[in-house]
Tab-separated table of C-alpha atoms and ligand atoms in Angstrom:
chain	number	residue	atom	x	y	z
Q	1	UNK	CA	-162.613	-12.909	37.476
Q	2	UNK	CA	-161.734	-10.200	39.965
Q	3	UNK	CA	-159.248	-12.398	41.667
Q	4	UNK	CA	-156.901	-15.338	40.782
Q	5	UNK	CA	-158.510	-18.163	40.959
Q	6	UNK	CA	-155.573	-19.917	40.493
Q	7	UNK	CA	-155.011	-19.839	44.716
Q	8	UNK	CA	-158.430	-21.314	45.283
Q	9	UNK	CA	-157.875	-24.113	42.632
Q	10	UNK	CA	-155.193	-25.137	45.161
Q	11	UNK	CA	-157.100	-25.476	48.103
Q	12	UNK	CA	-160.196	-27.560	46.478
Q	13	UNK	CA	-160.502	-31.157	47.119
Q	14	UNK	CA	-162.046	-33.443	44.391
Q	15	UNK	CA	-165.128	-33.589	46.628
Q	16	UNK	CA	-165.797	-29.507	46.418
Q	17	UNK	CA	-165.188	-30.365	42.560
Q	18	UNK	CA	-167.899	-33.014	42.748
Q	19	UNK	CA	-170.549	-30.384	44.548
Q	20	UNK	CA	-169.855	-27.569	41.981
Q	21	UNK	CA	-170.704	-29.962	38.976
Q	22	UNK	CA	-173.483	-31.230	41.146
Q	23	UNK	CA	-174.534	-27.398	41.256
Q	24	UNK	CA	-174.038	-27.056	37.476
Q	25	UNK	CA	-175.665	-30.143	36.887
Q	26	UNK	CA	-178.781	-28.973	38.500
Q	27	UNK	CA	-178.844	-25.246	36.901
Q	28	UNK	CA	-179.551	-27.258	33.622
Q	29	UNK	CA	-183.463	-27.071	35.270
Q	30	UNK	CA	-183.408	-24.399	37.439
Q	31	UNK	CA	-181.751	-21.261	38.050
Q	32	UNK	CA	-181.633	-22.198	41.896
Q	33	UNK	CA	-180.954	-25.328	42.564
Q	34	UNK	CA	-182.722	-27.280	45.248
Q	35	UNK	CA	-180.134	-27.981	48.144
Q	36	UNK	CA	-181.946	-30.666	48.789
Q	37	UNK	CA	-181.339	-32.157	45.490
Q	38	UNK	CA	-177.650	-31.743	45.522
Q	39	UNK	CA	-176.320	-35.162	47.636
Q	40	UNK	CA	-178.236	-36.852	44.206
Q	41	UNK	CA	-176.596	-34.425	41.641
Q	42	UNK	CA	-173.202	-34.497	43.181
Q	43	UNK	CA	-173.259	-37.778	44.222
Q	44	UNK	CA	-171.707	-36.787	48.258
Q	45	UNK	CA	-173.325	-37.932	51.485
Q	46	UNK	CA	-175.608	-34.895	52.442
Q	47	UNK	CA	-172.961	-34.549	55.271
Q	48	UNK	CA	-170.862	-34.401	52.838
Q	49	UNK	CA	-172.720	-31.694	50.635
Q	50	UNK	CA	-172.759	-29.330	53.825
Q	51	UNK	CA	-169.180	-29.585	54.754
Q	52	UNK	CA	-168.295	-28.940	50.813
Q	53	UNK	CA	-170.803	-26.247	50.283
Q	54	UNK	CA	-170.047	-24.325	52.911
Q	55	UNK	CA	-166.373	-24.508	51.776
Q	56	UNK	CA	-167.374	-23.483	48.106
Q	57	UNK	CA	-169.779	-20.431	50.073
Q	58	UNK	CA	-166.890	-19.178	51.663
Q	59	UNK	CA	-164.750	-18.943	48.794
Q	60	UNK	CA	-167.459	-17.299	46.833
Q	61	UNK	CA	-167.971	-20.020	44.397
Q	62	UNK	CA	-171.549	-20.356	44.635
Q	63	UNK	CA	-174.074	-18.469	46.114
Q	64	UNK	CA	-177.332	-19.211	48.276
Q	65	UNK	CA	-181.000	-17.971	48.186
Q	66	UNK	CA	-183.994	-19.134	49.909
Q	67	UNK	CA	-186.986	-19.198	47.662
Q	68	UNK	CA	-189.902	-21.364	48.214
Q	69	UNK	CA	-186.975	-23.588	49.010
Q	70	UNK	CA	-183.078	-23.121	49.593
Q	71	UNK	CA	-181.662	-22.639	46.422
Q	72	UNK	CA	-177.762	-22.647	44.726
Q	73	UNK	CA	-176.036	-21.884	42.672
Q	74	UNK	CA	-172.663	-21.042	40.703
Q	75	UNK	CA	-171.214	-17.876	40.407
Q	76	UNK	CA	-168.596	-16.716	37.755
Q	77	UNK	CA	-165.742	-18.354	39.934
Q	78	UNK	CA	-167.309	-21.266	40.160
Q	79	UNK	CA	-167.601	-22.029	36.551
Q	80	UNK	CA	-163.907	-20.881	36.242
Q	81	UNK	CA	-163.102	-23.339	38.412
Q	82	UNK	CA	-164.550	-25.849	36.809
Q	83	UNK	CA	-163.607	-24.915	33.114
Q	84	UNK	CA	-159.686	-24.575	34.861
Q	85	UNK	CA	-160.028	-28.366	36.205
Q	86	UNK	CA	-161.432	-29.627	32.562
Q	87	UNK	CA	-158.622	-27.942	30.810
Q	88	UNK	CA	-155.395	-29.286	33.937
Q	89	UNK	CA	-157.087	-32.447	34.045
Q	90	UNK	CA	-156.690	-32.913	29.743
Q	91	UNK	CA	-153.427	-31.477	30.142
Q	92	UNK	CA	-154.190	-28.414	28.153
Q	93	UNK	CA	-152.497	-26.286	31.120
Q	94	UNK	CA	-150.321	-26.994	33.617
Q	95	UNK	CA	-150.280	-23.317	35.228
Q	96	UNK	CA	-151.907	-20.226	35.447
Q	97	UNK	CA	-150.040	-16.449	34.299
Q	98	UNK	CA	-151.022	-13.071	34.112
Q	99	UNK	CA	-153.210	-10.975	33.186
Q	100	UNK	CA	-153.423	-10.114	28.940
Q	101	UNK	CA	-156.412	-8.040	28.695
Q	102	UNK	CA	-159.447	-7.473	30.608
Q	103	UNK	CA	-162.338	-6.248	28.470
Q	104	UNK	CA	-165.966	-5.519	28.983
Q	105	UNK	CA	-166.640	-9.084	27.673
Q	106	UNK	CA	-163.819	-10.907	28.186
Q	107	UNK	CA	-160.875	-11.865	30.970
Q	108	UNK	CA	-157.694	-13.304	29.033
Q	109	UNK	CA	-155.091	-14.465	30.935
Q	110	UNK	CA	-151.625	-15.745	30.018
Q	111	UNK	CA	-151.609	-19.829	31.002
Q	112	UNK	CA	-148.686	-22.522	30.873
Q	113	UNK	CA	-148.711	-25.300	28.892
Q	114	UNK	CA	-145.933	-26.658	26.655
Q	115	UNK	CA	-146.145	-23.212	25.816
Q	116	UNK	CA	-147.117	-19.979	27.235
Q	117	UNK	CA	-150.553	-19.702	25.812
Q	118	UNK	CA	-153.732	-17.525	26.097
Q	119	UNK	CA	-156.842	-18.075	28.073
Q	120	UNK	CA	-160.005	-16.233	27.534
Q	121	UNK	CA	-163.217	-16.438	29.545
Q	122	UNK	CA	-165.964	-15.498	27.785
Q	123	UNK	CA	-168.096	-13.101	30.060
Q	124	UNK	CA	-171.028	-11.425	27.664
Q	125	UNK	CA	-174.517	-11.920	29.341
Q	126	UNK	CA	-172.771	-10.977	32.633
Q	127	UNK	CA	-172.557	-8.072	32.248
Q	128	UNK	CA	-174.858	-6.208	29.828
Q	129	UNK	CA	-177.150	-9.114	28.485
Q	130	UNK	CA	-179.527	-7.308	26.703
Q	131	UNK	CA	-177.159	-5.323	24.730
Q	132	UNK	CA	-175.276	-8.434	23.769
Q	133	UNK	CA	-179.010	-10.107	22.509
Q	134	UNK	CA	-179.643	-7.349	20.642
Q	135	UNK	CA	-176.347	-7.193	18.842
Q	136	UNK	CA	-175.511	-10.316	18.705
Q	137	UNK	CA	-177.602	-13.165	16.789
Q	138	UNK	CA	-178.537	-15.266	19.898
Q	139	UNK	CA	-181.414	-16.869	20.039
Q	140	UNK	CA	-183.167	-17.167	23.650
Q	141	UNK	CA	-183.609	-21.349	23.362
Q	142	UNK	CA	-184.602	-21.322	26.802
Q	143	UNK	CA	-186.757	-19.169	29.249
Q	144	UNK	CA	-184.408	-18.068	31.922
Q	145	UNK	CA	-181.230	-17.898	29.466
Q	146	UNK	CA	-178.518	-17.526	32.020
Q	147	UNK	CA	-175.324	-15.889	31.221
Q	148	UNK	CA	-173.455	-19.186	31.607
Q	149	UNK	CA	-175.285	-20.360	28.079
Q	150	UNK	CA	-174.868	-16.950	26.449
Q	151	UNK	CA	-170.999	-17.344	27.540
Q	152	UNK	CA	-170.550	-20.598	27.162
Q	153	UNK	CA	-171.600	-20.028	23.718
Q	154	UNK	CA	-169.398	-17.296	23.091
Q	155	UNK	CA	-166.375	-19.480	23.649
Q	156	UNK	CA	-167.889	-22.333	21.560
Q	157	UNK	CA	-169.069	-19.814	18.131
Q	158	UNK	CA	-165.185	-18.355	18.991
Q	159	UNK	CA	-163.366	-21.587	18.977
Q	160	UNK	CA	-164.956	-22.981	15.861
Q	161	UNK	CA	-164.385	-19.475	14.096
Q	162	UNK	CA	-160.845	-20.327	14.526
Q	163	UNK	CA	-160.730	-23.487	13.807
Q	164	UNK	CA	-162.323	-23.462	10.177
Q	165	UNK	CA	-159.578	-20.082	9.570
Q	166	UNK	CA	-156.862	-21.311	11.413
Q	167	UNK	CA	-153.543	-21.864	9.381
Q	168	UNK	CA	-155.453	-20.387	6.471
Q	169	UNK	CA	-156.181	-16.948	7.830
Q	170	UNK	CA	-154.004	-15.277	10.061
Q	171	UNK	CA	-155.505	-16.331	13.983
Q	172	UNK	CA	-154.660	-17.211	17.073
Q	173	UNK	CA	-153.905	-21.160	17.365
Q	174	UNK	CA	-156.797	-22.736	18.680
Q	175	UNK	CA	-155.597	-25.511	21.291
Q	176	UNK	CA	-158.758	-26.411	23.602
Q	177	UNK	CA	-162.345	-24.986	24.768
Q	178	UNK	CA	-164.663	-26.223	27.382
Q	179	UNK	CA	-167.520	-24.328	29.018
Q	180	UNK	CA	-167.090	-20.671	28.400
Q	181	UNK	CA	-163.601	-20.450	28.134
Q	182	UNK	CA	-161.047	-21.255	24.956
Q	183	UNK	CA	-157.305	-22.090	25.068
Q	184	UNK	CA	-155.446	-20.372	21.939
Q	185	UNK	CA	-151.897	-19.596	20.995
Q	186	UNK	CA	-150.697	-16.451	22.885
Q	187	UNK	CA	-149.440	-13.949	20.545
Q	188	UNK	CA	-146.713	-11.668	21.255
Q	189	UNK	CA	-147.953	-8.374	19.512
Q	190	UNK	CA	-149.047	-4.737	19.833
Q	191	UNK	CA	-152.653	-4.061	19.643
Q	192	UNK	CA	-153.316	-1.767	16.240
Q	193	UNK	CA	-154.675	0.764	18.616
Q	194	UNK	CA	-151.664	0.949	20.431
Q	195	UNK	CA	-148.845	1.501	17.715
Q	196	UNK	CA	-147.930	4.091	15.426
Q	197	UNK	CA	-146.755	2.813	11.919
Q	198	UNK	CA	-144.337	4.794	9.915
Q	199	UNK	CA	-145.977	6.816	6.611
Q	200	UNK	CA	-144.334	4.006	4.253
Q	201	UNK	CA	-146.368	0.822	6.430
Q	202	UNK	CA	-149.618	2.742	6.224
Q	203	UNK	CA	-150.647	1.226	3.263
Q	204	UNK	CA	-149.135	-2.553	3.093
Q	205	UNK	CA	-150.467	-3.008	6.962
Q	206	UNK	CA	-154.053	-1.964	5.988
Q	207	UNK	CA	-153.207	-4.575	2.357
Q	208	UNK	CA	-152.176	-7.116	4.936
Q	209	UNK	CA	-155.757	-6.776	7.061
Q	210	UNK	CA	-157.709	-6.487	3.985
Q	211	UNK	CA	-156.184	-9.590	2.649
Q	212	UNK	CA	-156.968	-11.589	5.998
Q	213	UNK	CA	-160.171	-10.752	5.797
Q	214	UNK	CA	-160.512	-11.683	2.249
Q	215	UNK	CA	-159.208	-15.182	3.339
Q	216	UNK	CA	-161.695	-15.307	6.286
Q	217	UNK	CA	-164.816	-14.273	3.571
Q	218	UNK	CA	-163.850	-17.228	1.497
Q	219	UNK	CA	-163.911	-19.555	3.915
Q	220	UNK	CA	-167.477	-18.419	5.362
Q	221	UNK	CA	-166.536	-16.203	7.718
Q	222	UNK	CA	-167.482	-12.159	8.571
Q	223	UNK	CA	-165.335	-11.288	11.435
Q	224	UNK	CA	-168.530	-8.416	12.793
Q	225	UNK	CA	-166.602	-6.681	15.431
Q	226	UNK	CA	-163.533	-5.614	13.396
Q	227	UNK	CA	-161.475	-2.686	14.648
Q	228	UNK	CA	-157.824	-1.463	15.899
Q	229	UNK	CA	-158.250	-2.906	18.999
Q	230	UNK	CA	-159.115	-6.760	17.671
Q	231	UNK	CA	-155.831	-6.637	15.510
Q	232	UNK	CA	-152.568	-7.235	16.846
Q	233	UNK	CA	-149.331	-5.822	14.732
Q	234	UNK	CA	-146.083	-7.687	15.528
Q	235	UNK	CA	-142.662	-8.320	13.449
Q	236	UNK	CA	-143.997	-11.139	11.497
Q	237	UNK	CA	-146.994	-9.353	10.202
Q	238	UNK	CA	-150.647	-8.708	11.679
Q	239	UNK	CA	-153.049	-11.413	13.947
Q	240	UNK	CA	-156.571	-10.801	13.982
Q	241	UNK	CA	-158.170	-11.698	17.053
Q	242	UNK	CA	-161.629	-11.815	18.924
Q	243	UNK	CA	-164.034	-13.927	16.625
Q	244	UNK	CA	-166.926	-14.583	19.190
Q	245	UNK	CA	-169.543	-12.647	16.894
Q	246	UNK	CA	-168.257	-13.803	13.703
Q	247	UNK	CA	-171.294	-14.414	11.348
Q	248	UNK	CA	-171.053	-17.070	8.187
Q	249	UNK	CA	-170.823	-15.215	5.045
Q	250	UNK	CA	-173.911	-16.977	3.510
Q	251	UNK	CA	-175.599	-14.723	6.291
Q	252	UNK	CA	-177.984	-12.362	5.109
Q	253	UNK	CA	-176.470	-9.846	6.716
Q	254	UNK	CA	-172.947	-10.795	5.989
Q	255	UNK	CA	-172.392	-7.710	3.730
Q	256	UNK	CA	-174.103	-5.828	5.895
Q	257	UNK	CA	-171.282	-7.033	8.270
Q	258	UNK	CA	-168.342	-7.163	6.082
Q	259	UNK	CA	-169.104	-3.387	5.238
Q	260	UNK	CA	-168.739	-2.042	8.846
Q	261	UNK	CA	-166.162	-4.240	9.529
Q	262	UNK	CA	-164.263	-1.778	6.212
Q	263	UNK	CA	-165.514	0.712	7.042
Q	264	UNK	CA	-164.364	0.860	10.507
Q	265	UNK	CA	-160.919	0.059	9.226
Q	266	UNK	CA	-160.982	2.837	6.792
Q	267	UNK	CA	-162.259	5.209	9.402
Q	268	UNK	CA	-159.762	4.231	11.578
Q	269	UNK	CA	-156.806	4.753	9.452
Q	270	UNK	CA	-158.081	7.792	7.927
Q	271	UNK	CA	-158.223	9.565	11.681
Q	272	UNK	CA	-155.316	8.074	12.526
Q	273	UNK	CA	-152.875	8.911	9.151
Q	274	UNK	CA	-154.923	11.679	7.081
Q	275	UNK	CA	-153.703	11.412	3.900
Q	276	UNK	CA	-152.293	7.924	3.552
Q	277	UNK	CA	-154.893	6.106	3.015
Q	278	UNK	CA	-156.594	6.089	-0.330
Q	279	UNK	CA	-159.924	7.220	-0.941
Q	280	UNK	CA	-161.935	4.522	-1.514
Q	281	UNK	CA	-165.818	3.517	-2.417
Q	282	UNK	CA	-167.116	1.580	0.315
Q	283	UNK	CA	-169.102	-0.721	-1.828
Q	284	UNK	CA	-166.495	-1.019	-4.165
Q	285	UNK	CA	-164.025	-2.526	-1.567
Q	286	UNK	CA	-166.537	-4.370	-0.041
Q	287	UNK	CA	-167.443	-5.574	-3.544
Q	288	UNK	CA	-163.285	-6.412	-3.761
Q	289	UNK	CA	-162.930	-8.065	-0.492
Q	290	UNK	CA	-166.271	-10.446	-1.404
Q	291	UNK	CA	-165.031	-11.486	-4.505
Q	292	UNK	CA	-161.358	-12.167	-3.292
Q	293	UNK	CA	-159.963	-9.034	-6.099
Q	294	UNK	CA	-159.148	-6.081	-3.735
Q	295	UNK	CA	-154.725	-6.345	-4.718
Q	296	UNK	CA	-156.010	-5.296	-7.766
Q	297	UNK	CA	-157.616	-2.006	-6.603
Q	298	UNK	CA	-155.345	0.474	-8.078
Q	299	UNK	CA	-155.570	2.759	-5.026
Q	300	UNK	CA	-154.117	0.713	-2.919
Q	301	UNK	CA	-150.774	0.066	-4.390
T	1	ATP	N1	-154.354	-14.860	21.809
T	1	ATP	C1	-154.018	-13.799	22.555
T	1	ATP	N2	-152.725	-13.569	22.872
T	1	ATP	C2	-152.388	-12.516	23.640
T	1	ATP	N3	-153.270	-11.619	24.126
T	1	ATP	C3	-154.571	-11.775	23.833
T	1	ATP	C4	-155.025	-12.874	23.046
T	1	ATP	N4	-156.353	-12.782	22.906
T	1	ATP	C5	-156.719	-11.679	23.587
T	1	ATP	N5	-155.669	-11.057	24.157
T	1	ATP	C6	-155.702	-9.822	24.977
T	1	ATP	O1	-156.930	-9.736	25.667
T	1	ATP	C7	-157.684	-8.597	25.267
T	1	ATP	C8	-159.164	-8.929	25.152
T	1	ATP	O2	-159.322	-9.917	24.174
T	1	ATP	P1	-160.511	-9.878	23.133
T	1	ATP	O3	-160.453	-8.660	22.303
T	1	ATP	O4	-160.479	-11.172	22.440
T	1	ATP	O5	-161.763	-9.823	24.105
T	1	ATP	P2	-162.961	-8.758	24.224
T	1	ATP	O6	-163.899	-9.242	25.226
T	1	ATP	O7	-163.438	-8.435	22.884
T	1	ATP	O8	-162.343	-7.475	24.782
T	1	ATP	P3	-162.992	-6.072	24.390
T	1	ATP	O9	-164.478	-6.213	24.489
T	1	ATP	O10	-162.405	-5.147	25.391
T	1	ATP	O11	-162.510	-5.850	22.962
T	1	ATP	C9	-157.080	-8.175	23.951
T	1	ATP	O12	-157.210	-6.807	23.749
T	1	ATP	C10	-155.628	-8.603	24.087
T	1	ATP	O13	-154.871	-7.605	24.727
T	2	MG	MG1	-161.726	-7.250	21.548
């Protein structure tokens, strides 16, 4: 989202509300949907539809093309808008903050509820869709997979992630999801990347991730896309974040999985603090992690 939507939500009527569902409605056939088609799918007068859709134009919620025939439909603000109205009209926000992070694949934004909380819109298949494909175990289910499924799917794999670790594993709060956004506790922290831990919390910090992980393996999850900048580090203790990709452990390339995920740790804290972090066999700490025994790897006390 390149600008706050939150000004726009203000201005919309329930009637442009009605003609972007009508729009979203319709991309469930077609990419383009036939303006013709829309007084039926957005139940509006087709005086109606014009008035709104030229309103939802300007405000560069949806877009037009002429094929064989004129065709719409919604563009990434539009299907903010609409996952922002699902989550004020259950009462999951009440206002929109600022910025948290923008990533590559992600916007996050800081919302209000009865508690400052964390909003992320899922954005892969906008950008770089083949890449994500590839990487990621999506399966095309339809011809002209849009990014809104690929997205929308994102936020759904994400949410349940956290819901099957969440109190159990150390996560984010999941409070709501809709579309291809996701509602979670906002953490107050300091990305991994971003801090530098005294010689002495070397050790227990990388103990504390390994353990979290641990947790997640036993209860089916491989987190897949583990690094310093998907942990945050705060007073209480460490948050690990960003569980779109997660694969179940019964996969049969969990290990495959779970020894990256390591391995990237490793790597990480080896650059970062030579000669802190023990020297250990990848397999073997894999091998710990999987079977729940890693405290008891001697090199890491
Ligand atoms: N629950 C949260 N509380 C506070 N900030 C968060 C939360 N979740 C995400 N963020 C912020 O948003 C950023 C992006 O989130 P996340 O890593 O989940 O998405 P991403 O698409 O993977 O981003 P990237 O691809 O750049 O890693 C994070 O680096 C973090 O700064
Ligand atoms: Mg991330």
């Amino acid at each position: 989202m390149a600008r706050n939507v939150a000004s726009v939500m203000q201005e919309l009527a329930p009637e442009d509300f009605h003609l972007l569902s009508g729009v979203e409605h319709g991309m469930r056939f077609s990419e383009w949907v036939n303006r013709e088609k829309l007084p039926q799918f957005s139940r509006l007068t087709p005086e109606e539809v014009d008035f709104r859709l030229s309103r939802c134009l300007d405000r560069k919620l949806v877009e037009r093309k002429t094929i064989q025939y004129e065709g719409v439909r919604l563009r990434m603000d539009g299907y903010d808008v609409l996952a922002l109205r699902t989550f004020a009209e259950r009462g999951t926000i009440e206002g929109f903050g600022v910025p948290l992070g923008v990533g590559k694949e992600s916007d996050v934004y800081e919302v209000q509820s009865y508690r400052p909380m964390a909003l992320k819109f899922h954005r892969e298949g906008y950008t770089n869709f083949r890449e994500v494909r590839r990487e990621r175990d999506y399966t095309a289910e339809k011809e002209h997979l849009s990014w809104f499924y690929t997205a929308r799917k994102a936020a759904e794999r994400e949410y349940e992630a956290l819901e099957a670790l969440y109190p159990d594993v150390s996560v984010p709060r999941p409070e709501d999801q809709n579309r291809h956004a996701l509602v979670m506790e906002k953490i107050d922290g300091v990305e991994l990347s971003r801090t530098r831990l005294k010689p002495e919390q070397v050790r227990p910090i990388l103990k504390m991730i390994l353990r979290e992980l641990t947790r997640a393996y036993e209860l089916g999850y491989v987190h897949a896309d583990m690094s310093q900048y998907n942990v945050f580090v705060s007073e209480e203790g460490i948050t690990i974040f960003d569980w779109p990709q997660a694969v179940p452990a019964d996969h049969e390339n969990a290990e495959e999985f779970l020894g990256r995920d390591v391995r990237n740790l490793f790597g990480y804290f080896e650059r970062k603090y030579p000669g802190k972090v023990p020297e250990i066999d990848e397999s073997e700490l894999v091998a710990a992690v999987r079977e729940g025994s890693f405290e008891h790897l001697a090199e890491l006390e």
